[in-house]
Short mmCIF file of C-alpha atoms in Angstrom, two decimals:
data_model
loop_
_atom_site.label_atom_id
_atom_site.label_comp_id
_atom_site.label_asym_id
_atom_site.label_seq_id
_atom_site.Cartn_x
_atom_site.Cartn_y
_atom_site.Cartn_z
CA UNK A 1 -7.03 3.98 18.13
CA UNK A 2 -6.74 0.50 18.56
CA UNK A 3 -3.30 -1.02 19.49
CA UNK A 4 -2.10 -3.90 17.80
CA UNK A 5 1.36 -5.63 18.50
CA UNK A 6 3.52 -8.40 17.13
CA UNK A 7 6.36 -10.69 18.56
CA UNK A 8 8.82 -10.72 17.79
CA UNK A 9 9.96 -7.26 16.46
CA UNK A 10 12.86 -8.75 14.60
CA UNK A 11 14.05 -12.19 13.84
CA UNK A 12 17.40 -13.47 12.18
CA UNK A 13 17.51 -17.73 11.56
CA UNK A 14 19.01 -19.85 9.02
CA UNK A 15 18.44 -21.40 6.18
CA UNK A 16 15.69 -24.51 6.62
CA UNK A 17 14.41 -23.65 10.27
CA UNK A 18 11.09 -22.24 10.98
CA UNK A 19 9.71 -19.04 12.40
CA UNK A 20 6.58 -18.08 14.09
CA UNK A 21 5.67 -14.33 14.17
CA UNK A 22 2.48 -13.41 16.88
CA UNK A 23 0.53 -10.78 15.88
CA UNK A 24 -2.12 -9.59 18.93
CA UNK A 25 -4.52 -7.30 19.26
CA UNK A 26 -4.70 -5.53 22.56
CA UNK A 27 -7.38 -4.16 23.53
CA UNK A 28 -10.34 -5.49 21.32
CA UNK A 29 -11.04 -8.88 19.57
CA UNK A 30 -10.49 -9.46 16.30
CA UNK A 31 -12.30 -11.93 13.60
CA UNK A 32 -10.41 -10.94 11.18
CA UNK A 33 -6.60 -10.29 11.20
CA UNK A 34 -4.31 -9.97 8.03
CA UNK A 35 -0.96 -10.88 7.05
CA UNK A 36 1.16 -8.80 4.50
CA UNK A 37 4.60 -9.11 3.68
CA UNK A 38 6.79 -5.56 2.43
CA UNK A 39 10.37 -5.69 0.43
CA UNK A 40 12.21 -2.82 0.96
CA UNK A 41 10.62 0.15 -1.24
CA UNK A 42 7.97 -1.84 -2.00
CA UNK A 43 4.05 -1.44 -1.00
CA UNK A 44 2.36 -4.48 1.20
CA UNK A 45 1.56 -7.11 -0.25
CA UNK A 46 -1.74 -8.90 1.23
CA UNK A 47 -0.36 -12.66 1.90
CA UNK A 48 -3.38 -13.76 3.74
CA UNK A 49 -6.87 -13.14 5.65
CA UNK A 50 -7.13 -14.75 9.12
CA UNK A 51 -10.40 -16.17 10.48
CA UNK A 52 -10.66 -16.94 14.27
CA UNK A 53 -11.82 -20.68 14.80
CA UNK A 54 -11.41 -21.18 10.73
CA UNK A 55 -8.69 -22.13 7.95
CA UNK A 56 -6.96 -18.90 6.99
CA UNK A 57 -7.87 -17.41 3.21
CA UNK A 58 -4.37 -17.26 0.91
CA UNK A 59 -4.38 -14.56 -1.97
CA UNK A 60 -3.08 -16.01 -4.98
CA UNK A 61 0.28 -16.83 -5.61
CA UNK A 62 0.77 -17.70 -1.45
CA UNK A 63 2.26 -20.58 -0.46
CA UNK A 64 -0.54 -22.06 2.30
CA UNK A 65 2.08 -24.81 3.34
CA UNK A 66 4.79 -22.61 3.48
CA UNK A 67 3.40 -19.76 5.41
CA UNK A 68 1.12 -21.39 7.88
CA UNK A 69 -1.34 -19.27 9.66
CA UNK A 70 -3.22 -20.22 12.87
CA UNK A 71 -5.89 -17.74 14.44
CA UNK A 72 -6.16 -19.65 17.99
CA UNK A 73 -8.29 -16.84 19.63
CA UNK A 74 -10.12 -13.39 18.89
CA UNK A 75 -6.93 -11.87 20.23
CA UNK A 76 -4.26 -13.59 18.53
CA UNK A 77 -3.07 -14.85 15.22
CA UNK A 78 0.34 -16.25 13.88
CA UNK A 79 1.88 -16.74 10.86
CA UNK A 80 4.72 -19.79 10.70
CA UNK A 81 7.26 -19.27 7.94
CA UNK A 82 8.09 -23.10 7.33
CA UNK A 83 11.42 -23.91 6.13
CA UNK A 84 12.69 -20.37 5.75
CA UNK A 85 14.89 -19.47 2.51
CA UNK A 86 16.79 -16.48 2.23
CA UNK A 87 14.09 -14.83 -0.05
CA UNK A 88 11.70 -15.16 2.51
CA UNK A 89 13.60 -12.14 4.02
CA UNK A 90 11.10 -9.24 4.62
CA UNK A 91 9.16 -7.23 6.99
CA UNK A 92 6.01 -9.14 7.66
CA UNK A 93 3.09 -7.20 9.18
CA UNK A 94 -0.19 -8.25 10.59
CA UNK A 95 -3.50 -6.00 10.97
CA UNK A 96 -6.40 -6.36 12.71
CA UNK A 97 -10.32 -5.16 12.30
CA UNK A 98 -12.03 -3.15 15.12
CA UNK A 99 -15.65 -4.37 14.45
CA UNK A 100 -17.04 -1.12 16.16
CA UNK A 101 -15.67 0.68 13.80
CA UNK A 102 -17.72 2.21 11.23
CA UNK A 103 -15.03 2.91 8.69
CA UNK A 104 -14.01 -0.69 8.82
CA UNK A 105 -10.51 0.39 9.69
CA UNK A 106 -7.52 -2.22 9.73
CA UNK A 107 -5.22 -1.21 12.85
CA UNK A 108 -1.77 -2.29 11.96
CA UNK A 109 0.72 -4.47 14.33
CA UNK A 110 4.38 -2.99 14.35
CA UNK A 111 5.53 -5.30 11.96
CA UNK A 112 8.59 -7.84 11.95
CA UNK A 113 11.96 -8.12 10.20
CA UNK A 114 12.72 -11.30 8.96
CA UNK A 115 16.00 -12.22 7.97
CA UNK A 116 16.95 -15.47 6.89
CA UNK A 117 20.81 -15.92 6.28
CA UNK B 1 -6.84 -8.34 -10.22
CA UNK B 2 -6.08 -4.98 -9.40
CA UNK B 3 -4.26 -1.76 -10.57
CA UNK B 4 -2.82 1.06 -8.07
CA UNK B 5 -0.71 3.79 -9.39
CA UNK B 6 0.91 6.34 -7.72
CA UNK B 7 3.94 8.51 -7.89
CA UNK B 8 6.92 6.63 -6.25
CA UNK B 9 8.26 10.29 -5.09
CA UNK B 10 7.58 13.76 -4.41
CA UNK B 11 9.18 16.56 -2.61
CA UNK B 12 8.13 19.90 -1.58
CA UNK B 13 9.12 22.43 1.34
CA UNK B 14 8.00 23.38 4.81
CA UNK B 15 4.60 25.05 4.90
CA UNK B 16 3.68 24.28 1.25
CA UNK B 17 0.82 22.57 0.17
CA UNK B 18 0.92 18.85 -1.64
CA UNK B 19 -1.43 16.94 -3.58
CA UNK B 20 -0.16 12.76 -4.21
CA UNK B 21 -2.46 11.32 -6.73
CA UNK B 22 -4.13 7.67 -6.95
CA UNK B 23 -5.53 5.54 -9.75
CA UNK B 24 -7.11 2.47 -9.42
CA UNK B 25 -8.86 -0.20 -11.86
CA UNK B 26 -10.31 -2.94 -9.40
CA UNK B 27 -13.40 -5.36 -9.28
CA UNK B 28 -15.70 -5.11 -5.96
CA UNK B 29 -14.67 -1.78 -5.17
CA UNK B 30 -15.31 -0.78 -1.41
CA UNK B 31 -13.48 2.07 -0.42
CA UNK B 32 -10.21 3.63 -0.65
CA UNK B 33 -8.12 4.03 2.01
CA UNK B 34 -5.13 6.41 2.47
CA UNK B 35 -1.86 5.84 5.32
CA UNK B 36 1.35 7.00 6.78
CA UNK B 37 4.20 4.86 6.60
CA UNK B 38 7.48 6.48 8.66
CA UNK B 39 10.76 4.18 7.78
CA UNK B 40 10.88 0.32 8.97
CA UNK B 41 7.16 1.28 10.94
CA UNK B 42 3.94 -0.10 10.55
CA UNK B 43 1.19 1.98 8.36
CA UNK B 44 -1.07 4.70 9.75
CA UNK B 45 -4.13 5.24 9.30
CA UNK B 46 -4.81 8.40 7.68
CA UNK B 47 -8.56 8.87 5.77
CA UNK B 48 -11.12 6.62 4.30
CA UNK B 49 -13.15 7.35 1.63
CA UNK B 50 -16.19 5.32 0.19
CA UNK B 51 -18.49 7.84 -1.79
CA UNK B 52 -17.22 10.43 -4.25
CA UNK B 53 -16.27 13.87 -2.82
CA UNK B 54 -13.75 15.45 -0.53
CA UNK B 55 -13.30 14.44 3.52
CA UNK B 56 -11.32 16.89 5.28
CA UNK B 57 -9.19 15.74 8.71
CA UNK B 58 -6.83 18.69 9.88
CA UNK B 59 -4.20 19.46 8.07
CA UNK B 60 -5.09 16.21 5.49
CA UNK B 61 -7.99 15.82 3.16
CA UNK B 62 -8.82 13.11 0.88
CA UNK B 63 -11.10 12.94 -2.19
CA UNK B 64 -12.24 10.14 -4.20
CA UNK B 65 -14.10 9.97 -7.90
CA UNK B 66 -15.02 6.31 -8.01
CA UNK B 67 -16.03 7.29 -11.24
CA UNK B 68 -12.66 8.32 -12.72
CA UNK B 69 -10.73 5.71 -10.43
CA UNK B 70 -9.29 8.21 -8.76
CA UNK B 71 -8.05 9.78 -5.71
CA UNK B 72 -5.99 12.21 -4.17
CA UNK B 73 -4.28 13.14 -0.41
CA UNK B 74 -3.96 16.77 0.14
CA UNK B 75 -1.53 17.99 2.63
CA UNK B 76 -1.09 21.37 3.70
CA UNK B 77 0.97 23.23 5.88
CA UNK B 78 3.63 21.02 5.48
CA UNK B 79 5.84 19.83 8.61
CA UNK B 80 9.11 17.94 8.66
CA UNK B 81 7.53 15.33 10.47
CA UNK B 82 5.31 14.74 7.08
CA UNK B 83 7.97 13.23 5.54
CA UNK B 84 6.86 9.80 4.95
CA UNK B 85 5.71 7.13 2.31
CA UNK B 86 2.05 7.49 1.75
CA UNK B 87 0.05 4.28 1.09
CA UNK B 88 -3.19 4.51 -1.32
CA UNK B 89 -5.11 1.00 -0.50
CA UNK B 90 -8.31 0.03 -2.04
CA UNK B 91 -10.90 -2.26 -0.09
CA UNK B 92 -12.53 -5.11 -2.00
CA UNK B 93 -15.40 -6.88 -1.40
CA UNK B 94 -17.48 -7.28 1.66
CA UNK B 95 -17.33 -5.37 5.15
CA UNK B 96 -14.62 -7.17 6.44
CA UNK B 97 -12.45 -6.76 2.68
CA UNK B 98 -9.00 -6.80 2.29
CA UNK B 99 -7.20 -4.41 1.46
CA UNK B 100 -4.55 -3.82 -1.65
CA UNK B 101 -2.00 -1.33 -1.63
CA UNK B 102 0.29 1.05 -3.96
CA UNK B 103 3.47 0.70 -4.07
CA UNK B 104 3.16 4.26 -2.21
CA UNK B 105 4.97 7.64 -2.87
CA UNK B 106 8.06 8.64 -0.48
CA UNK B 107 7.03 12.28 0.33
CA UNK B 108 10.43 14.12 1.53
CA UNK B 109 9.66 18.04 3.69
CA UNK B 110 12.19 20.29 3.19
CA UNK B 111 13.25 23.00 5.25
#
């Protein structure tokens, strides 16, 4: 399958600064990346939908000025958590569309622990 | 909006057979997606279904009822490795959809 990655792996920062998490797909372009965010024992939660060369789509409820997403390139997207809080703590995870394929499958990045003390 | 249920655990033995349930109530329905989740790892991809009946991958098979809102993940021959959370996710809206996800059901092998 498809291999997608995401820099860094883990993150810890304090309270007001801002982190940027890279989420890249290897070895075919991507369109269309997403952005979820996961609390422990909790499902993902679908944050955002990333458009190369166009202003990301926010699902309800998600802070756009907070959690600022850039898609620069069909090969990389990131997601800036502005002015981290503690409850911004989570594992953030991107995923990425293979346009070949014909069961429109998502190929997920390795995700990234946030922790914001 | 949209609804996902699934069991938040199950358990079951090496070499049995396990069957993890799915409901959904959801606008734009696209297709329903099932993954693998291992601890503090990103989700695999497991089966997709789209149209109503059973898809059968190995060891794994899926079905779907979009009539019912429902689906199920069948796993036989159970491994330790298996043990897992499994993600149900339902696609909405166009080719390129998003996807929302259960809450997902922490499947535990034992020997």
């Amino acid at each position: 399958g498809a291999v997608v990655s995401q820099h860094p792996s883990r993150v810890i920062c304090k309270s007001g600064t801002s982190v940027k998490i890279e989420c890249r797909s290897l070895d075919f372009q991507a369109t269309t990346m997403f952005w979820y965010r996961q609390f422990p024992k909790k499902s993902l939660m679908l944050m955002a939908t990333s458009n190369e060369g166009s202003k990301a789509t926010y699902e309800q409820g998600v802070e756009k000025d907070k959690f600022l997403i850039n898609h620069a390139s069909l090969t990389l997207s990131t997601l800036t958590v502005t002015s981290a809080h503690p409850e911004d703590s989570s594992f953030y995870i991107c995923s990425a569309h293979s346009q070949p394929e014909v069961t429109d499958t998502q190929y997920f990045g390795p995700g990234t622990r946030l922790t914001v003390l | 909006g949209q609804n996902i249920d699934q069991p938040t655990e199950m358990t079951a033995t090496e070499g049995a057979i396990v069957q993890i349930n799915c409901t959904y109530q959801t606008s734009g329905f696209n297709g329903l997606f099932w993954y693998q989740q291992h601890a503090g790892e990103a989700p695999t991809f497991l089966s997709y279904n789209v149209l109503d009946g059973l898809e059968e991958k190995g060891r794994f098979s899926s079905f779907l009822s979009r009539s019912k809102g429902y689906s199920y993940l069948l796993l036989k021959e159970l491994q330790m490795k298996d043990s897992a959370s499994y993600l149900c996710a339902v696609k909405r809206g166009s080719t390129l959809g998003r996807l929302y996800f259960g809450r997902g059901t922490q499947l535990t092998v034992w020997p």
